[in-house]
mmCIF file of C-alpha atoms in Angstrom:
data_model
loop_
_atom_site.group_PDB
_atom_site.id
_atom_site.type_symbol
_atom_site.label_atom_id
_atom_site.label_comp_id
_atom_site.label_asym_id
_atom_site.label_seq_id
_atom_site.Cartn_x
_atom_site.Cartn_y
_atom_site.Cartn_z
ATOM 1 C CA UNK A 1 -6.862 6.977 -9.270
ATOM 2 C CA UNK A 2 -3.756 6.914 -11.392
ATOM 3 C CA UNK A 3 -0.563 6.312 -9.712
ATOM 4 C CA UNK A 4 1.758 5.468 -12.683
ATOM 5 C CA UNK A 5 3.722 9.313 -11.400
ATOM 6 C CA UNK A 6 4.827 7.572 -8.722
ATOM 7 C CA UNK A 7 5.381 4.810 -9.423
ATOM 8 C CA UNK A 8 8.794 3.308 -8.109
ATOM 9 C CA UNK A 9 8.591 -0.580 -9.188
ATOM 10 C CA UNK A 10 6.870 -2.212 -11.438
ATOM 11 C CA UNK A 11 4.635 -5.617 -10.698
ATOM 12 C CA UNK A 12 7.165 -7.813 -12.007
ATOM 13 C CA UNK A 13 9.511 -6.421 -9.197
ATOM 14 C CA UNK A 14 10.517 -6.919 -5.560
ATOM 15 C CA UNK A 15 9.876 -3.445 -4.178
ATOM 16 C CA UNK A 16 12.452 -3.948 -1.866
ATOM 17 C CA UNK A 17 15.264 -5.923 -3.673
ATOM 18 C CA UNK A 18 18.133 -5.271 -3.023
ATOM 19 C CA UNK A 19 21.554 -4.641 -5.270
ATOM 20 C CA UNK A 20 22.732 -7.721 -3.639
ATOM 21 C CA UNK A 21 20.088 -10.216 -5.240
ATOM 22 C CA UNK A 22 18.505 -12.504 -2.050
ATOM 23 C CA UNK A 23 16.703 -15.901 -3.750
ATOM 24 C CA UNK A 24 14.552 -15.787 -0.774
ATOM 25 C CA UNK A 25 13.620 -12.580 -1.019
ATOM 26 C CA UNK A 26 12.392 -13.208 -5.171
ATOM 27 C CA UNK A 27 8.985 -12.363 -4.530
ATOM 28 C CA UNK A 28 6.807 -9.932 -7.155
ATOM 29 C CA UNK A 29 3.294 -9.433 -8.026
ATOM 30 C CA UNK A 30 3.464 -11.121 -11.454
ATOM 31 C CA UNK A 31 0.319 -13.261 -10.941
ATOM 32 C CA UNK A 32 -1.622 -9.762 -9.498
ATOM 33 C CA UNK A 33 -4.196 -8.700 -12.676
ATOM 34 C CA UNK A 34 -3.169 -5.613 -14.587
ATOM 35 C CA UNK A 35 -4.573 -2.734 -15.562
ATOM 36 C CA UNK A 36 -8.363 -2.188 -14.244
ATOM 37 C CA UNK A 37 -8.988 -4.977 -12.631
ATOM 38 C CA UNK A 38 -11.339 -6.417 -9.469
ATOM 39 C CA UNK A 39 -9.552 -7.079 -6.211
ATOM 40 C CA UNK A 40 -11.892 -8.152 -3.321
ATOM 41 C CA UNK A 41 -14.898 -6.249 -5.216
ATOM 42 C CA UNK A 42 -13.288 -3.039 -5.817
ATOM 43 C CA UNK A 43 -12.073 -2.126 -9.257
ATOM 44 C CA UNK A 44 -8.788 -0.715 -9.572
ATOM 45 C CA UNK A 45 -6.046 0.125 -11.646
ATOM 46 C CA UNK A 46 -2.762 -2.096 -11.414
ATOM 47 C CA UNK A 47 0.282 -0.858 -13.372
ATOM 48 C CA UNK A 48 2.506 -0.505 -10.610
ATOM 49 C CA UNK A 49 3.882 -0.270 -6.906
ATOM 50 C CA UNK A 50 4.457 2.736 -4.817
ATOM 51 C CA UNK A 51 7.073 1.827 -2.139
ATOM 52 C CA UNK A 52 8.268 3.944 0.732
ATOM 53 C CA UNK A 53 11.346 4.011 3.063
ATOM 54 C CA UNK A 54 11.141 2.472 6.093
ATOM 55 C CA UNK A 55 14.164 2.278 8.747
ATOM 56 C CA UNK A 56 15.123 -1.435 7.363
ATOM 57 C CA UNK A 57 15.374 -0.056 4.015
ATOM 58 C CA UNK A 58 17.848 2.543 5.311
ATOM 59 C CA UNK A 59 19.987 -0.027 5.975
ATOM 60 C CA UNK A 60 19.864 -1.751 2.575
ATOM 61 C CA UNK A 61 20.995 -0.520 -1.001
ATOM 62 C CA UNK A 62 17.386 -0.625 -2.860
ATOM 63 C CA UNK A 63 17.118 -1.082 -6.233
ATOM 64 C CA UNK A 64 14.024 1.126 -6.192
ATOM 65 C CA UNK A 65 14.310 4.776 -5.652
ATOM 66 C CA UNK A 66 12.457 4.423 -2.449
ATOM 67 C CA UNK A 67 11.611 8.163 -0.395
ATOM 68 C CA UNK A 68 9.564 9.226 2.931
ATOM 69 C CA UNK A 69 6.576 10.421 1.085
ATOM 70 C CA UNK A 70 4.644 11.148 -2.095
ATOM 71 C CA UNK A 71 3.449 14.081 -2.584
ATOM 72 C CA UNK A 72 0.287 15.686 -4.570
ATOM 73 C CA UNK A 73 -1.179 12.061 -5.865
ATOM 74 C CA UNK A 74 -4.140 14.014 -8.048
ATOM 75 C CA UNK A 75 -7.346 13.203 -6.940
ATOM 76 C CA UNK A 76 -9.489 15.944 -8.448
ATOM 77 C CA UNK A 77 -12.928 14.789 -7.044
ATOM 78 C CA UNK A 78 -15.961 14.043 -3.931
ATOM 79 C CA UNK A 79 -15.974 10.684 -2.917
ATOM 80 C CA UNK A 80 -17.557 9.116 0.083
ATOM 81 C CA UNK A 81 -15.360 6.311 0.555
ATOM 82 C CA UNK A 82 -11.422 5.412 -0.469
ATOM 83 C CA UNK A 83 -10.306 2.116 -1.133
ATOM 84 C CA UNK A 84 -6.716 1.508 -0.576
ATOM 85 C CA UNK A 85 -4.818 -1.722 -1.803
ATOM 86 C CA UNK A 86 -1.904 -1.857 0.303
ATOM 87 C CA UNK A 87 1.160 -4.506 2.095
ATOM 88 C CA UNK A 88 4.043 -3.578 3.827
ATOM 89 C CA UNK A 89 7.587 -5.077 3.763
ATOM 90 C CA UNK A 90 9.016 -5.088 7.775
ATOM 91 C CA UNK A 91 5.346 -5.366 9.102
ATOM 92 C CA UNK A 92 5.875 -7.072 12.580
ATOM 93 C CA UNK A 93 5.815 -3.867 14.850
ATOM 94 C CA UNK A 94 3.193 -4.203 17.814
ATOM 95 C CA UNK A 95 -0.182 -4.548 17.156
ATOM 96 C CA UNK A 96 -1.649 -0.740 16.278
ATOM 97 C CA UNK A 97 1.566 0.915 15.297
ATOM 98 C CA UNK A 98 1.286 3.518 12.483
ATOM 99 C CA UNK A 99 3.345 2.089 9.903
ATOM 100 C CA UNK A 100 1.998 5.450 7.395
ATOM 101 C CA UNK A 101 -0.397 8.015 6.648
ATOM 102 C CA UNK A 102 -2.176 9.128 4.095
ATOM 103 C CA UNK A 103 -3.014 13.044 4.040
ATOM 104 C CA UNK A 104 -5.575 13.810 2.332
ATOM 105 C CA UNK A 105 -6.138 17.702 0.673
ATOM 106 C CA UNK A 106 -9.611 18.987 0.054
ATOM 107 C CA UNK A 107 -9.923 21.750 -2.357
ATOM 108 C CA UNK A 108 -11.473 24.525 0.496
ATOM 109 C CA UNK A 109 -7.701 23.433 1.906
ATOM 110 C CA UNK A 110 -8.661 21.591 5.173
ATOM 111 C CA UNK A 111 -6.817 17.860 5.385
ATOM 112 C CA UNK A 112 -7.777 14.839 6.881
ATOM 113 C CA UNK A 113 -4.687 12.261 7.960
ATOM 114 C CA UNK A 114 -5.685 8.147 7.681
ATOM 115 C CA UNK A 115 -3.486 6.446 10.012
ATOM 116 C CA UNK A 116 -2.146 2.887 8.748
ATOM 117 C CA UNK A 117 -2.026 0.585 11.268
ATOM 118 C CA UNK A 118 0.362 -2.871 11.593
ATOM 119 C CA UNK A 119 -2.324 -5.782 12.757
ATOM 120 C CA UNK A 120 -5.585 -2.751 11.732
ATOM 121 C CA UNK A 121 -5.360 -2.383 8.272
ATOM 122 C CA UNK A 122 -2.154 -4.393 7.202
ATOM 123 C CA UNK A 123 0.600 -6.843 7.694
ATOM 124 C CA UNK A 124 3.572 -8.109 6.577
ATOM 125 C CA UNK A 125 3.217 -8.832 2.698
ATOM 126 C CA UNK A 126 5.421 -12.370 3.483
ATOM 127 C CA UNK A 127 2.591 -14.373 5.080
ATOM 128 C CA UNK A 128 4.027 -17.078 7.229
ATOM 129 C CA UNK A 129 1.693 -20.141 8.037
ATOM 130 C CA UNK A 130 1.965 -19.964 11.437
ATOM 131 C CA UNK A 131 1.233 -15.899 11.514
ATOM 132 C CA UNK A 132 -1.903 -13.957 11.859
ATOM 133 C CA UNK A 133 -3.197 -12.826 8.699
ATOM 134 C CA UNK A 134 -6.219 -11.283 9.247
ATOM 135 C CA UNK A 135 -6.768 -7.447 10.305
ATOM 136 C CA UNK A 136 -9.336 -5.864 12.417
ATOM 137 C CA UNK A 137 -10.091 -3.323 10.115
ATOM 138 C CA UNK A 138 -9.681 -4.376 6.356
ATOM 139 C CA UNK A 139 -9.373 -7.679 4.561
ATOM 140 C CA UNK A 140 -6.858 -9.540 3.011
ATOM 141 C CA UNK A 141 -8.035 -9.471 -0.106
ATOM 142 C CA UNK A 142 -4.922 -10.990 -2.620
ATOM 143 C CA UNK A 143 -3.011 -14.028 -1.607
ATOM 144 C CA UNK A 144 -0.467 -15.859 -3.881
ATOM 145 C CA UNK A 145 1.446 -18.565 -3.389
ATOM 146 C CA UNK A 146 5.469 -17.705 -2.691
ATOM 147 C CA UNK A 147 7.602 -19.004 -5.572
ATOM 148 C CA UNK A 148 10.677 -19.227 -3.637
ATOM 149 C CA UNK A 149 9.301 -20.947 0.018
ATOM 150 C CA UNK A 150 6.432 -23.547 -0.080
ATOM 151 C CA UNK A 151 5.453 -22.490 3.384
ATOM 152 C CA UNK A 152 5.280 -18.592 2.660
ATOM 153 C CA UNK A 153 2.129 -16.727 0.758
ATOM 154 C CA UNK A 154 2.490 -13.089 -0.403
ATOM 155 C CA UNK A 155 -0.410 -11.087 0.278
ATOM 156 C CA UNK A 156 -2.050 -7.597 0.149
ATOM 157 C CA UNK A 157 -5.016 -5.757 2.376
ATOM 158 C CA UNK A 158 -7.815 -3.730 1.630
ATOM 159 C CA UNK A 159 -8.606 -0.530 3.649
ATOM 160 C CA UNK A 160 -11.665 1.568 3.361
ATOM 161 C CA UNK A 161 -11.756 5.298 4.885
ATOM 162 C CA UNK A 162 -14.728 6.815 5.244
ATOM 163 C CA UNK A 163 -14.741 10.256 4.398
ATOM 164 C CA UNK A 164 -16.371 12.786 7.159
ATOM 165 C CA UNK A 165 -16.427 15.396 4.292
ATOM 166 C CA UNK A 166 -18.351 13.481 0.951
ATOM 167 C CA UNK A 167 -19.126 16.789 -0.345
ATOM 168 C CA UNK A 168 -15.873 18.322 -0.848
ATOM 169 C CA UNK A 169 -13.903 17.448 -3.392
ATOM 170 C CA UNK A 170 -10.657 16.064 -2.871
ATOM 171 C CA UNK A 171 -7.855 17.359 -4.698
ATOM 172 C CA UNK A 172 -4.978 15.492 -3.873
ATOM 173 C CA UNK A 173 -3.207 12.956 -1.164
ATOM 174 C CA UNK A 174 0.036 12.583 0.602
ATOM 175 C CA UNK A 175 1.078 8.829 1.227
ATOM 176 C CA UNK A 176 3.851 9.206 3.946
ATOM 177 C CA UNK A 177 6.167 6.747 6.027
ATOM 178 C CA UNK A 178 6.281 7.033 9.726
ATOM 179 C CA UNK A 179 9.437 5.645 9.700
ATOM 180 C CA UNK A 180 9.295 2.821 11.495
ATOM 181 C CA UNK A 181 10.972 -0.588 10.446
ATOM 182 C CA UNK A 182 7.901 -1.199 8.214
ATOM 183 C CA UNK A 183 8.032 -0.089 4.574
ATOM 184 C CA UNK A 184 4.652 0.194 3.422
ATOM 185 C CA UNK A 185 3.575 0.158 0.022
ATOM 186 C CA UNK A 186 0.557 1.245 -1.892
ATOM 187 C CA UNK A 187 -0.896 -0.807 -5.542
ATOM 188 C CA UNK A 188 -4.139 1.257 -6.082
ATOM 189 C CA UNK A 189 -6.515 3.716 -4.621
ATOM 190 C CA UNK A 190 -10.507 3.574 -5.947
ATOM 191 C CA UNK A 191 -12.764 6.450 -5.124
ATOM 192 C CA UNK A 192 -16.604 5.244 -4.181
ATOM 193 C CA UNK A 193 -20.061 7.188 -4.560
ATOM 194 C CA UNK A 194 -19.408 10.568 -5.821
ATOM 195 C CA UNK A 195 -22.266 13.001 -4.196
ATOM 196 C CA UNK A 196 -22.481 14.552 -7.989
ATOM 197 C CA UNK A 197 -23.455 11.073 -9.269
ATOM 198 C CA UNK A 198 -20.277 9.421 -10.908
ATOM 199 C CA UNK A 199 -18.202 6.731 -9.201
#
């Protein structure tokens, strides 16, 4: 899916720098592959970041023009499965929290919501050594090694939805904060097996 609409920082950015510049808080995806590329077996494209508000980003001056939700992300198509790539800055709420949402629009104009979960599908993109990093329901799928802490990794997740409805096609998704402390953010979306027979 292409996301470069919406997109609010590039790779080479902190989402969530501030205008007061934090050394410890340097962290990017510079090292992350661009353009279609393979991240834990699923192609996508990487051009960019789409960052959303959280309640801890309220409190900061963001470089990024960071909102609540994005709105109409073109899908166009039937898919049975969607592959998110997606971290969140401010992800140590309690296990199970919904951090996000995805909506998703079929063309008949019935939705389907994908809850994003804190300890499910995602944590915190600052992975401490001591911290879980593993979800119940995705993988961490992109680690890299902090430039600014030697005991800090970045990393992102993988989540797969299922779609109950493979036949209809999809023609567009919301990707909404919950507003919680968490920010999430979302790198690339893959649709999987087409019932018309593309991918």
């Amino acid at each position: 899916i292409d996301l470069s609409q919406h997109y609010n920082a590039a790779l080479t950015e902190n989402p969530f720098e501030t205008f007061r510049k934090l050394r410890a808080l340097n962290e990017t995806f510079t090292t992350m592959p661009r353009g279609v590329a393979t991240v834990g077996g699923v192609r996508f494209d990487l051009r960019g970041i789409v960052a959303l508000q959280g309640k801890q980003t309220q409190l900061r001056p963001m470089r990024a023009n960071l909102t609540e939700r994005v709105e109409g992300i073109q899908v166009g198509q039937a898919a049975k499965t969607l592959q998110f790539l997606h971290g969140t800055g401010w992800g140590h709420a309690p296990h199970g929290t919904v951090i996000g949402k995805i909506v998703v629009h079929y063309q008949d104009g019935e939705t389907a919501e994908i809850p994003i979960r804190t300890g499910v599908h995602v944590r915190d993109w600052f992975l401490n050594a001591q911290n879980r990093r593993q979800v119940s329901d995705g993988k961490l799928v992109w680690v890299h090694s902090s430039p600014e802490l030697s005991h800090r990794d970045i990393g992102v997740y993988l989540m797969t939805w299922e779609n109950p409805r493979p036949d209809q096609v999809i023609q567009s998704f919301d990707y909404v904060s919950t507003m919680t402390d968490s920010a999430p953010f979302l790198l690339g979306v893959t649709l999987e097996g087409d019932p018309a027979g593309g991918e």
